[in-house]
mmCIF file of C-alpha atoms and ligand atoms in Angstrom:
data_model
loop_
_atom_site.group_PDB
_atom_site.id
_atom_site.type_symbol
_atom_site.label_atom_id
_atom_site.label_comp_id
_atom_site.label_asym_id
_atom_site.label_seq_id
_atom_site.Cartn_x
_atom_site.Cartn_y
_atom_site.Cartn_z
ATOM 1 C CA MET A 5 -0.034 -0.006 -0.024
ATOM 2 C CA SER A 6 1.325 3.487 -0.852
ATOM 3 C CA LYS A 7 2.039 5.854 1.972
ATOM 4 C CA ALA A 8 -0.877 8.115 0.974
ATOM 5 C CA SER A 9 -3.373 5.376 0.837
ATOM 6 C CA ILE A 10 -2.317 4.122 4.361
ATOM 7 C CA ASN A 11 -2.674 7.547 5.585
ATOM 8 C CA ASN A 12 -6.228 7.762 4.423
ATOM 9 C CA ARG A 13 -7.441 4.589 5.658
ATOM 10 C CA GLN A 14 -10.583 4.776 7.606
ATOM 11 C CA GLY A 15 -9.790 5.210 11.373
ATOM 12 C CA PHE A 16 -6.029 4.980 10.723
ATOM 13 C CA ILE A 17 -4.123 7.595 12.964
ATOM 14 C CA PRO A 18 -1.151 8.653 10.856
ATOM 15 C CA HIS A 19 2.240 9.529 12.621
ATOM 16 C CA SER A 20 2.099 12.941 11.336
ATOM 17 C CA ARG A 21 -0.167 15.353 9.326
ATOM 18 C CA PRO A 22 -0.493 19.101 8.810
ATOM 19 C CA THR A 23 -3.394 20.903 10.560
ATOM 20 C CA LEU A 24 -5.070 23.191 7.897
ATOM 21 C CA GLY A 25 -8.356 25.059 8.033
ATOM 22 C CA ARG A 26 -10.640 27.491 6.169
ATOM 23 C CA GLU A 27 -8.361 30.377 7.169
ATOM 24 C CA GLU A 28 -5.375 29.021 5.108
ATOM 25 C CA GLN A 29 -7.837 28.272 2.194
ATOM 26 C CA GLN A 30 -9.429 31.641 2.058
ATOM 27 C CA ASN A 31 -5.949 33.439 2.560
ATOM 28 C CA ALA A 32 -4.512 31.339 -0.309
ATOM 29 C CA VAL A 33 -7.551 32.044 -2.599
ATOM 30 C CA GLN A 34 -7.435 35.795 -1.898
ATOM 31 C CA VAL A 35 -3.797 35.915 -3.254
ATOM 32 C CA ILE A 36 -4.641 33.960 -6.219
ATOM 33 C CA GLU A 37 -7.615 36.284 -7.167
ATOM 34 C CA THR A 38 -5.177 39.071 -7.249
ATOM 35 C CA GLY A 39 -3.265 37.380 -10.003
ATOM 36 C CA MET A 40 0.074 38.145 -8.322
ATOM 37 C CA ILE A 41 1.101 34.894 -6.859
ATOM 38 C CA CYS A 42 5.006 35.163 -6.828
ATOM 39 C CA GLN A 43 7.140 36.627 -4.029
ATOM 40 C CA GLY A 44 5.482 40.003 -3.040
ATOM 41 C CA GLU A 45 3.429 41.707 -0.420
ATOM 42 C CA MET A 46 2.369 38.588 1.396
ATOM 43 C CA VAL A 47 5.890 37.466 1.843
ATOM 44 C CA GLU A 48 6.971 40.836 3.078
ATOM 45 C CA ARG A 49 4.209 40.659 5.636
ATOM 46 C CA PHE A 50 4.965 37.131 6.766
ATOM 47 C CA GLU A 51 8.590 38.175 7.252
ATOM 48 C CA LYS A 52 7.513 41.082 9.539
ATOM 49 C CA LYS A 53 5.060 39.059 11.562
ATOM 50 C CA PHE A 54 7.460 36.202 11.921
ATOM 51 C CA ALA A 55 10.108 38.445 13.067
ATOM 52 C CA GLU A 56 7.843 39.900 15.618
ATOM 53 C CA LYS A 57 6.921 36.539 16.918
ATOM 54 C CA CYS A 58 10.497 35.690 17.254
ATOM 55 C CA GLY A 59 11.589 38.771 18.811
ATOM 56 C CA THR A 60 14.398 39.182 16.237
ATOM 57 C CA ALA A 61 15.000 42.554 14.194
ATOM 58 C CA HIS A 62 14.900 40.644 10.869
ATOM 59 C CA ALA A 63 13.457 37.830 8.969
ATOM 60 C CA VAL A 64 13.730 36.514 5.369
ATOM 61 C CA CYS A 65 11.469 34.093 3.671
ATOM 62 C CA VAL A 66 13.036 31.366 1.558
ATOM 63 C CA ASN A 67 11.719 28.128 -0.166
ATOM 64 C CA SER A 68 12.776 25.489 2.359
ATOM 65 C CA GLY A 69 14.743 24.850 5.701
ATOM 66 C CA THR A 70 17.536 23.446 3.676
ATOM 67 C CA SER A 71 17.690 26.653 1.454
ATOM 68 C CA ALA A 72 17.732 28.779 4.726
ATOM 69 C CA LEU A 73 20.764 26.712 6.022
ATOM 70 C CA HIS A 74 22.494 27.060 2.858
ATOM 71 C CA LEU A 75 22.184 30.755 2.551
ATOM 72 C CA SER A 76 22.900 31.282 6.220
ATOM 73 C CA LEU A 77 26.258 29.426 5.761
ATOM 74 C CA LEU A 78 27.083 31.502 2.733
ATOM 75 C CA ALA A 79 26.086 34.799 4.405
ATOM 76 C CA MET A 80 28.520 34.055 7.403
ATOM 77 C CA GLY A 81 31.121 33.613 4.923
ATOM 78 C CA ALA A 82 31.574 29.971 5.268
ATOM 79 C CA LYS A 83 33.281 28.391 2.113
ATOM 80 C CA ALA A 84 34.855 25.363 0.648
ATOM 81 C CA ASP A 85 37.245 23.512 3.134
ATOM 82 C CA ASP A 86 35.834 25.219 6.086
ATOM 83 C CA GLU A 87 34.650 22.859 9.026
ATOM 84 C CA ILE A 88 31.029 22.939 10.072
ATOM 85 C CA ILE A 89 29.895 21.020 13.103
ATOM 86 C CA ILE A 90 26.687 19.108 13.047
ATOM 87 C CA PRO A 91 25.139 16.472 15.126
ATOM 88 C CA SER A 92 24.753 12.853 13.974
ATOM 89 C CA TYR A 93 21.224 12.456 15.178
ATOM 90 C CA VAL A 94 19.303 14.651 12.684
ATOM 91 C CA CYS A 95 17.991 14.470 9.032
ATOM 92 C CA THR A 96 20.353 14.851 5.930
ATOM 93 C CA ALA A 97 19.282 18.434 5.204
ATOM 94 C CA LEU A 98 22.284 19.578 7.435
ATOM 95 C CA LEU A 99 24.775 17.461 5.627
ATOM 96 C CA ASN A 100 23.350 18.655 2.307
ATOM 97 C CA ALA A 101 23.665 22.371 3.150
ATOM 98 C CA VAL A 102 27.250 21.992 4.322
ATOM 99 C CA SER A 103 28.228 20.064 1.116
ATOM 100 C CA TYR A 104 26.488 22.529 -1.163
ATOM 101 C CA ILE A 105 29.362 24.886 -0.296
ATOM 102 C CA GLY A 106 31.962 22.351 -0.312
ATOM 103 C CA ALA A 107 32.578 22.593 3.436
ATOM 104 C CA VAL A 108 33.439 19.770 5.627
ATOM 105 C CA PRO A 109 30.840 18.283 7.822
ATOM 106 C CA VAL A 110 32.321 17.558 11.322
ATOM 107 C CA VAL A 111 29.607 15.072 12.807
ATOM 108 C CA VAL A 112 29.624 15.074 16.580
ATOM 109 C CA ASP A 113 27.625 12.915 19.063
ATOM 110 C CA ILE A 114 24.455 13.927 20.929
ATOM 111 C CA ASP A 115 23.731 14.261 24.653
ATOM 112 C CA PRO A 116 21.815 10.919 25.384
ATOM 113 C CA ALA A 117 19.535 12.805 28.025
ATOM 114 C CA THR A 118 18.138 15.365 25.579
ATOM 115 C CA LEU A 119 18.999 13.918 22.221
ATOM 116 C CA ASN A 120 20.413 17.356 21.208
ATOM 117 C CA ILE A 121 24.049 18.137 20.024
ATOM 118 C CA ASP A 122 26.586 17.478 22.841
ATOM 119 C CA PRO A 123 28.432 20.741 23.605
ATOM 120 C CA ASP A 124 31.364 19.002 25.117
ATOM 121 C CA HIS A 125 31.844 16.996 21.844
ATOM 122 C CA VAL A 126 31.517 20.213 19.946
ATOM 123 C CA LYS A 127 34.201 21.861 22.107
ATOM 124 C CA LYS A 128 36.490 18.828 21.454
ATOM 125 C CA SER A 129 35.906 19.139 17.713
ATOM 126 C CA ILE A 130 36.831 22.679 17.124
ATOM 127 C CA THR A 131 40.016 23.318 15.064
ATOM 128 C CA SER A 132 41.391 26.421 13.342
ATOM 129 C CA ARG A 133 39.226 25.572 10.278
ATOM 130 C CA THR A 134 36.030 25.467 12.274
ATOM 131 C CA LYS A 135 33.572 28.088 10.890
ATOM 132 C CA ALA A 136 30.206 27.399 12.603
ATOM 133 C CA VAL A 137 28.019 24.923 14.463
ATOM 134 C CA ILE A 138 24.616 23.968 13.454
ATOM 135 C CA ALA A 139 22.559 23.461 16.487
ATOM 136 C CA PRO A 140 19.087 21.863 15.957
ATOM 137 C CA HIS A 141 16.420 21.877 18.675
ATOM 138 C CA MET A 142 15.612 18.300 18.148
ATOM 139 C CA PHE A 143 11.943 17.210 18.409
ATOM 140 C CA GLY A 144 10.979 20.600 19.755
ATOM 141 C CA LEU A 145 13.308 20.500 22.788
ATOM 142 C CA PRO A 146 15.867 23.499 22.870
ATOM 143 C CA ALA A 147 19.418 22.707 22.877
ATOM 144 C CA ASP A 148 21.887 23.983 25.323
ATOM 145 C CA MET A 149 22.661 27.213 23.657
ATOM 146 C CA SER A 150 24.692 28.859 26.302
ATOM 147 C CA ALA A 151 27.096 26.090 26.537
ATOM 148 C CA LEU A 152 27.422 25.980 22.742
ATOM 149 C CA LEU A 153 28.014 29.737 22.638
ATOM 150 C CA GLU A 154 30.748 29.517 25.249
ATOM 151 C CA SER A 155 33.273 28.134 22.621
ATOM 152 C CA GLY A 156 32.977 31.532 20.607
ATOM 153 C CA ILE A 157 32.291 29.801 17.409
ATOM 154 C CA PRO A 158 29.300 31.219 15.515
ATOM 155 C CA VAL A 159 26.190 29.234 16.072
ATOM 156 C CA ILE A 160 23.171 28.716 13.457
ATOM 157 C CA GLU A 161 20.116 27.781 15.543
ATOM 158 C CA ASP A 162 18.304 25.162 13.516
ATOM 159 C CA CYS A 163 14.716 25.833 14.808
ATOM 160 C CA ALA A 164 13.040 23.611 12.083
ATOM 161 C CA GLN A 165 11.446 21.492 14.715
ATOM 162 C CA ALA A 166 11.073 24.145 17.488
ATOM 163 C CA VAL A 167 9.008 27.041 16.130
ATOM 164 C CA GLY A 168 7.520 28.711 19.230
ATOM 165 C CA GLY A 169 9.730 26.972 21.684
ATOM 166 C CA THR A 170 11.516 28.880 24.280
ATOM 167 C CA ILE A 171 14.888 29.146 26.319
ATOM 168 C CA ASP A 172 14.481 30.811 29.619
ATOM 169 C CA GLU A 173 11.322 32.139 28.301
ATOM 170 C CA LYS A 174 12.931 33.699 25.192
ATOM 171 C CA PRO A 175 11.868 32.430 21.945
ATOM 172 C CA VAL A 176 14.256 30.039 20.107
ATOM 173 C CA GLY A 177 15.950 31.714 17.296
ATOM 174 C CA THR A 178 17.207 34.638 19.364
ATOM 175 C CA ALA A 179 20.221 33.165 21.137
ATOM 176 C CA GLY A 180 22.542 32.168 18.076
ATOM 177 C CA HIS A 181 24.075 34.364 15.300
ATOM 178 C CA LEU A 182 21.288 33.299 12.866
ATOM 179 C CA ALA A 183 18.418 30.889 13.105
ATOM 180 C CA ILE A 184 16.561 28.904 10.452
ATOM 181 C CA PHE A 185 13.069 27.517 10.340
ATOM 182 C CA SER A 186 11.320 24.959 8.089
ATOM 183 C CA PHE A 187 7.597 25.068 6.961
ATOM 184 C CA TYR A 188 7.650 21.617 5.447
ATOM 185 C CA ALA A 189 4.208 19.986 5.241
ATOM 186 C CA THR A 190 4.493 18.130 8.595
ATOM 187 C CA LYS A 191 6.449 20.538 10.634
ATOM 188 C CA VAL A 192 5.015 22.461 13.428
ATOM 189 C CA MET A 193 3.401 25.087 11.089
ATOM 190 C CA THR A 194 3.498 24.827 7.352
ATOM 191 C CA THR A 195 3.405 26.579 3.984
ATOM 192 C CA GLY A 196 3.775 23.224 2.040
ATOM 193 C CA GLU A 197 7.418 23.740 1.620
ATOM 194 C CA GLY A 198 9.191 26.817 2.987
ATOM 195 C CA GLY A 199 11.702 28.202 5.275
ATOM 196 C CA MET A 200 12.826 31.383 7.032
ATOM 197 C CA VAL A 201 16.126 32.799 8.304
ATOM 198 C CA VAL A 202 15.965 35.239 11.198
ATOM 199 C CA SER A 203 18.701 37.389 12.967
ATOM 200 C CA ASP A 204 19.352 40.536 14.593
ATOM 201 C CA SER A 205 22.205 41.345 12.304
ATOM 202 C CA ARG A 206 21.222 43.433 9.399
ATOM 203 C CA GLU A 207 24.441 42.353 7.503
ATOM 204 C CA LEU A 208 23.904 38.644 7.838
ATOM 205 C CA ILE A 209 20.157 39.234 6.762
ATOM 206 C CA ASP A 210 21.019 41.422 3.791
ATOM 207 C CA GLY A 211 23.564 38.661 2.809
ATOM 208 C CA VAL A 212 20.735 36.144 2.665
ATOM 209 C CA ARG A 213 18.320 38.493 1.119
ATOM 210 C CA ASP A 214 20.735 39.163 -1.838
ATOM 211 C CA LEU A 215 21.390 35.456 -2.500
ATOM 212 C CA ARG A 216 17.862 34.455 -2.388
ATOM 213 C CA GLU A 217 17.058 35.800 -5.884
ATOM 214 C CA TYR A 218 19.193 36.444 -8.960
ATOM 215 C CA ASP A 219 17.060 39.190 -10.853
ATOM 216 C CA GLU A 220 17.837 43.037 -11.254
ATOM 217 C CA LYS A 221 21.502 42.889 -9.798
ATOM 218 C CA GLY A 222 24.056 45.246 -10.763
ATOM 219 C CA ASP A 223 26.867 42.725 -10.417
ATOM 220 C CA PHE A 224 27.178 39.011 -11.189
ATOM 221 C CA LYS A 225 27.986 36.356 -8.746
ATOM 222 C CA ILE A 226 26.257 32.973 -8.016
ATOM 223 C CA ARG A 227 22.966 33.785 -6.598
ATOM 224 C CA TYR A 228 20.119 31.275 -6.110
ATOM 225 C CA ASN A 229 16.216 31.133 -6.758
ATOM 226 C CA TYR A 230 14.987 30.297 -3.299
ATOM 227 C CA LYS A 231 12.094 32.566 -3.066
ATOM 228 C CA MET A 232 8.762 31.741 -1.382
ATOM 229 C CA THR A 233 5.503 32.464 -3.285
ATOM 230 C CA ASP A 234 2.850 34.871 -1.932
ATOM 231 C CA VAL A 235 0.361 31.733 -1.876
ATOM 232 C CA GLN A 236 2.593 30.155 0.615
ATOM 233 C CA ALA A 237 3.190 33.209 2.709
ATOM 234 C CA ALA A 238 -0.625 33.668 2.943
ATOM 235 C CA ILE A 239 -0.887 30.068 4.199
ATOM 236 C CA GLY A 240 2.119 30.652 6.519
ATOM 237 C CA LEU A 241 0.319 33.894 7.932
ATOM 238 C CA SER A 242 -2.810 31.756 8.968
ATOM 239 C CA GLN A 243 -0.581 29.153 10.394
ATOM 240 C CA LEU A 244 1.377 31.634 12.338
ATOM 241 C CA GLU A 245 -1.806 33.081 14.034
ATOM 242 C CA LYS A 246 -2.727 29.551 15.031
ATOM 243 C CA LEU A 247 0.937 28.738 16.431
ATOM 244 C CA ASP A 248 0.235 29.318 20.135
ATOM 245 C CA GLY A 249 -2.945 27.225 19.880
ATOM 246 C CA PHE A 250 -1.053 24.554 18.002
ATOM 247 C CA ILE A 251 1.610 24.360 20.745
ATOM 248 C CA ALA A 252 -0.882 24.119 23.633
ATOM 249 C CA LYS A 253 -2.552 21.328 21.882
ATOM 250 C CA ARG A 254 0.619 19.442 21.396
ATOM 251 C CA ARG A 255 1.494 19.947 25.083
ATOM 252 C CA SER A 256 -1.816 18.686 26.151
ATOM 253 C CA ILE A 257 -1.353 15.460 24.182
ATOM 254 C CA ALA A 258 2.168 15.233 25.657
ATOM 255 C CA ASP A 259 0.719 15.475 29.103
ATOM 256 C CA ALA A 260 -1.852 12.585 28.238
ATOM 257 C CA TYR A 261 1.136 10.444 27.113
ATOM 258 C CA TYR A 262 3.246 11.164 30.276
ATOM 259 C CA LYS A 263 0.392 10.097 32.306
ATOM 260 C CA ALA A 264 -0.336 7.084 30.422
ATOM 261 C CA PHE A 265 3.294 5.749 30.361
ATOM 262 C CA GLU A 266 4.300 6.859 33.869
ATOM 263 C CA THR A 267 4.536 3.378 35.190
ATOM 264 C CA PHE A 268 6.246 1.890 32.217
ATOM 265 C CA ASN A 269 9.836 1.043 32.158
ATOM 266 C CA ILE A 270 10.551 3.347 29.218
ATOM 267 C CA VAL A 271 12.508 6.770 29.081
ATOM 268 C CA LEU A 272 9.922 9.533 28.310
ATOM 269 C CA PRO A 273 10.946 12.985 26.913
ATOM 270 C CA PRO A 274 12.713 15.340 29.214
ATOM 271 C CA ARG A 275 10.110 17.860 30.934
ATOM 272 C CA ASP A 276 11.035 21.281 29.778
ATOM 273 C CA THR A 277 8.821 24.196 29.925
ATOM 274 C CA GLY A 278 10.227 25.407 26.547
ATOM 275 C CA HIS A 279 9.636 22.067 24.796
ATOM 276 C CA ILE A 280 6.790 22.352 22.115
ATOM 277 C CA PHE A 281 6.773 18.613 21.425
ATOM 278 C CA PHE A 282 7.189 18.469 17.566
ATOM 279 C CA ARG A 283 7.760 14.885 18.405
ATOM 280 C CA TYR A 284 7.002 12.635 21.453
ATOM 281 C CA VAL A 285 10.092 10.506 21.479
ATOM 282 C CA LEU A 286 10.099 7.348 23.714
ATOM 283 C CA SER A 287 13.340 5.225 24.488
ATOM 284 C CA MET A 288 12.914 1.720 25.306
ATOM 285 C CA ASP A 289 14.253 -1.854 25.130
ATOM 286 C CA GLY A 290 13.200 -3.847 22.143
ATOM 287 C CA ASP A 291 13.357 -3.378 18.340
ATOM 288 C CA PRO A 292 11.516 -0.310 17.395
ATOM 289 C CA GLU A 293 10.906 -1.746 13.680
ATOM 290 C CA ARG A 294 8.846 -4.583 15.424
ATOM 291 C CA ILE A 295 6.844 -2.139 17.606
ATOM 292 C CA ILE A 296 6.233 0.038 14.423
ATOM 293 C CA ARG A 297 5.046 -2.936 12.474
ATOM 294 C CA GLU A 298 2.773 -3.967 15.117
ATOM 295 C CA LEU A 299 1.276 -0.524 15.726
ATOM 296 C CA LEU A 300 0.591 -0.188 11.994
ATOM 297 C CA ALA A 301 -1.384 -3.442 12.042
ATOM 298 C CA LYS A 302 -3.399 -1.958 14.818
ATOM 299 C CA GLY A 303 -3.926 1.154 12.778
ATOM 300 C CA ILE A 304 -1.423 3.675 14.401
ATOM 301 C CA GLY A 305 1.306 5.228 12.571
ATOM 302 C CA SER A 306 4.639 5.707 14.395
ATOM 303 C CA ALA A 307 8.344 6.142 13.236
ATOM 304 C CA ARG A 308 11.900 6.065 14.157
ATOM 305 C CA PRO A 309 12.300 9.821 14.855
ATOM 306 C CA VAL A 310 15.652 9.991 12.698
ATOM 307 C CA TYR A 311 15.804 7.950 9.583
ATOM 308 C CA LYS A 312 19.503 7.289 10.026
ATOM 309 C CA PRO A 313 22.268 8.982 12.058
ATOM 310 C CA LEU A 314 24.621 10.892 9.820
ATOM 311 C CA HIS A 315 27.792 9.238 10.870
ATOM 312 C CA ARG A 316 26.562 5.955 9.463
ATOM 313 C CA TYR A 317 26.598 7.556 5.982
ATOM 314 C CA PHE A 318 30.305 7.371 6.396
ATOM 315 C CA SER A 319 30.643 4.158 8.155
ATOM 316 C CA SER A 320 32.084 5.951 10.988
ATOM 317 C CA ASN A 321 31.497 4.775 14.601
ATOM 318 C CA GLY A 322 32.276 7.840 16.669
ATOM 319 C CA CYS A 323 28.718 8.436 18.015
ATOM 320 C CA PRO A 324 27.639 5.941 20.221
ATOM 321 C CA ASN A 325 24.937 7.913 21.793
ATOM 322 C CA ALA A 326 23.471 8.556 18.383
ATOM 323 C CA ASP A 327 23.563 4.867 17.705
ATOM 324 C CA THR A 328 21.877 4.107 21.055
ATOM 325 C CA ALA A 329 19.144 6.683 20.351
ATOM 326 C CA TRP A 330 18.487 5.103 16.973
ATOM 327 C CA ASP A 331 18.409 1.630 18.309
ATOM 328 C CA ARG A 332 15.807 2.596 21.169
ATOM 329 C CA SER A 333 13.800 5.491 20.117
ATOM 330 C CA LEU A 334 10.243 5.544 18.655
ATOM 331 C CA SER A 335 7.972 8.533 17.909
ATOM 332 C CA LEU A 336 4.272 8.556 18.439
ATOM 333 C CA PRO A 337 1.568 10.648 16.811
ATOM 334 C CA ILE A 338 1.449 14.235 18.127
ATOM 335 C CA TYR A 339 -0.180 17.142 16.315
ATOM 336 C CA PRO A 340 -2.867 19.779 16.778
ATOM 337 C CA SER A 341 -5.436 17.788 14.554
ATOM 338 C CA LEU A 342 -5.090 14.787 16.619
ATOM 339 C CA SER A 343 -8.155 14.609 19.000
ATOM 340 C CA GLN A 344 -7.891 13.838 22.761
ATOM 341 C CA GLU A 345 -9.779 10.696 22.027
ATOM 342 C CA ASP A 346 -7.247 9.587 19.282
ATOM 343 C CA ALA A 347 -4.250 10.284 21.719
ATOM 344 C CA GLU A 348 -5.899 7.855 24.229
ATOM 345 C CA ARG A 349 -6.363 5.373 21.539
ATOM 346 C CA VAL A 350 -2.510 5.821 20.490
ATOM 347 C CA ALA A 351 -1.659 5.377 24.183
ATOM 348 C CA ASP A 352 -3.841 2.280 24.813
ATOM 349 C CA VAL A 353 -2.743 0.432 21.680
ATOM 350 C CA PHE A 354 1.019 1.416 22.425
ATOM 351 C CA ALA A 355 0.552 -0.052 25.937
ATOM 352 C CA ASP A 356 -0.800 -3.288 24.476
ATOM 353 C CA VAL A 357 1.977 -3.710 21.922
ATOM 354 C CA TYR A 358 4.490 -2.721 24.618
ATOM 355 C CA ASN A 359 3.350 -5.192 27.247
ATOM 356 C CA HIS A 360 2.990 -7.985 24.677
ATOM 357 C CA ASN A 361 6.787 -7.218 23.631
ATOM 358 C CA ASN A 362 7.956 -7.089 27.119
ATOM 359 C CA LYS A 363 6.222 -10.037 28.795
HETATM 360 C C1 PLP B 14 13.104 19.574 8.249
HETATM 361 C C2 PLP B 14 14.425 19.850 8.798
HETATM 362 C C3 PLP B 14 15.262 20.773 8.035
HETATM 363 C C4 PLP B 14 15.166 20.931 6.505
HETATM 364 O O1 PLP B 14 13.883 21.649 6.168
HETATM 365 P P1 PLP B 14 13.381 21.431 4.751
HETATM 366 O O2 PLP B 14 12.161 22.499 4.705
HETATM 367 O O3 PLP B 14 12.734 20.151 4.653
HETATM 368 O O4 PLP B 14 14.415 21.667 3.842
HETATM 369 C C5 PLP B 14 16.473 20.979 8.727
HETATM 370 N N1 PLP B 14 16.691 20.775 9.955
HETATM 371 C C6 PLP B 14 15.814 20.180 10.715
HETATM 372 C C7 PLP B 14 16.239 19.780 12.117
HETATM 373 C C8 PLP B 14 14.683 19.611 10.152
HETATM 374 O O5 PLP B 14 13.802 18.949 10.857
#
């Protein structure tokens, strides 16, 4: 069965799904009716509102989180043969962005308690060629930014999974030199595909803005076509208005899961007031693949939270914590359009499958 047809099965609870409503529809239709659907006024408005929400001076829309990373690296002056430090336990978008500019990805391990990049491993990996660290807030849990900034190496905050999250009550995206976001379909808020770069630095943001588009430039250098369309921005504006509600809903589903699994011999996500629960990631004994298959047979989608740790693409074995996380972690459905009833069904079915596997 194809993924789409599985997701549409009656009563099936997918692992992940966007939450869209009439507001997004109406906003998108209004843009189409103007006849001007490319990057324009809506994109500008989305940038302004998004910067306000983050508490940063500036924001630039782009067409994906990957593009946001790529342009951030270029705007910081990163180039071929520079070293960029990234964690192993994350998607390949980071590896791609670093590779686009010919830089060297230095893959480091994670903190097993948070599943975020390990600041000590980062410090040990710094050389005279280190240009930047990319620090994702994995699964919506903010990384330890103050420890990462201590080294003095510029940090790109990867907020692709953590929009609306906070560190000491300040929004994520304000601690690093630059921050990026993704609005892919199943991220916390969506424009279908899309991304954003935010920063307080006018210079860095001007750099990103210049590289995002190629037309009407006085000089020639390599520039990109990474623009967002006004139709996407119109959808993004509606999603942004709903963001606080989305996060409240995610947290309430997380509360239900914490309660349901309290007595189980599994490691639950860290309780942190800044966590927005993009994913609810469990860590347990037993083969996640098998649990995933059994949940699927009972109508529940679940997944390994990371497809494959990055160091394994290089047959390297220097990231034991990422290996352990991959061996033990499972992500359960959590999104605003998941009803409390469905969340309870997920918890019940998971409990069944778990107990059956741990008899
Ligand atoms: C999704 C994601 C990206 C890439 O975003 P795209 O919009 O898919 O290009 C980068 N970093 C992290 C942590 C992500 O989860």
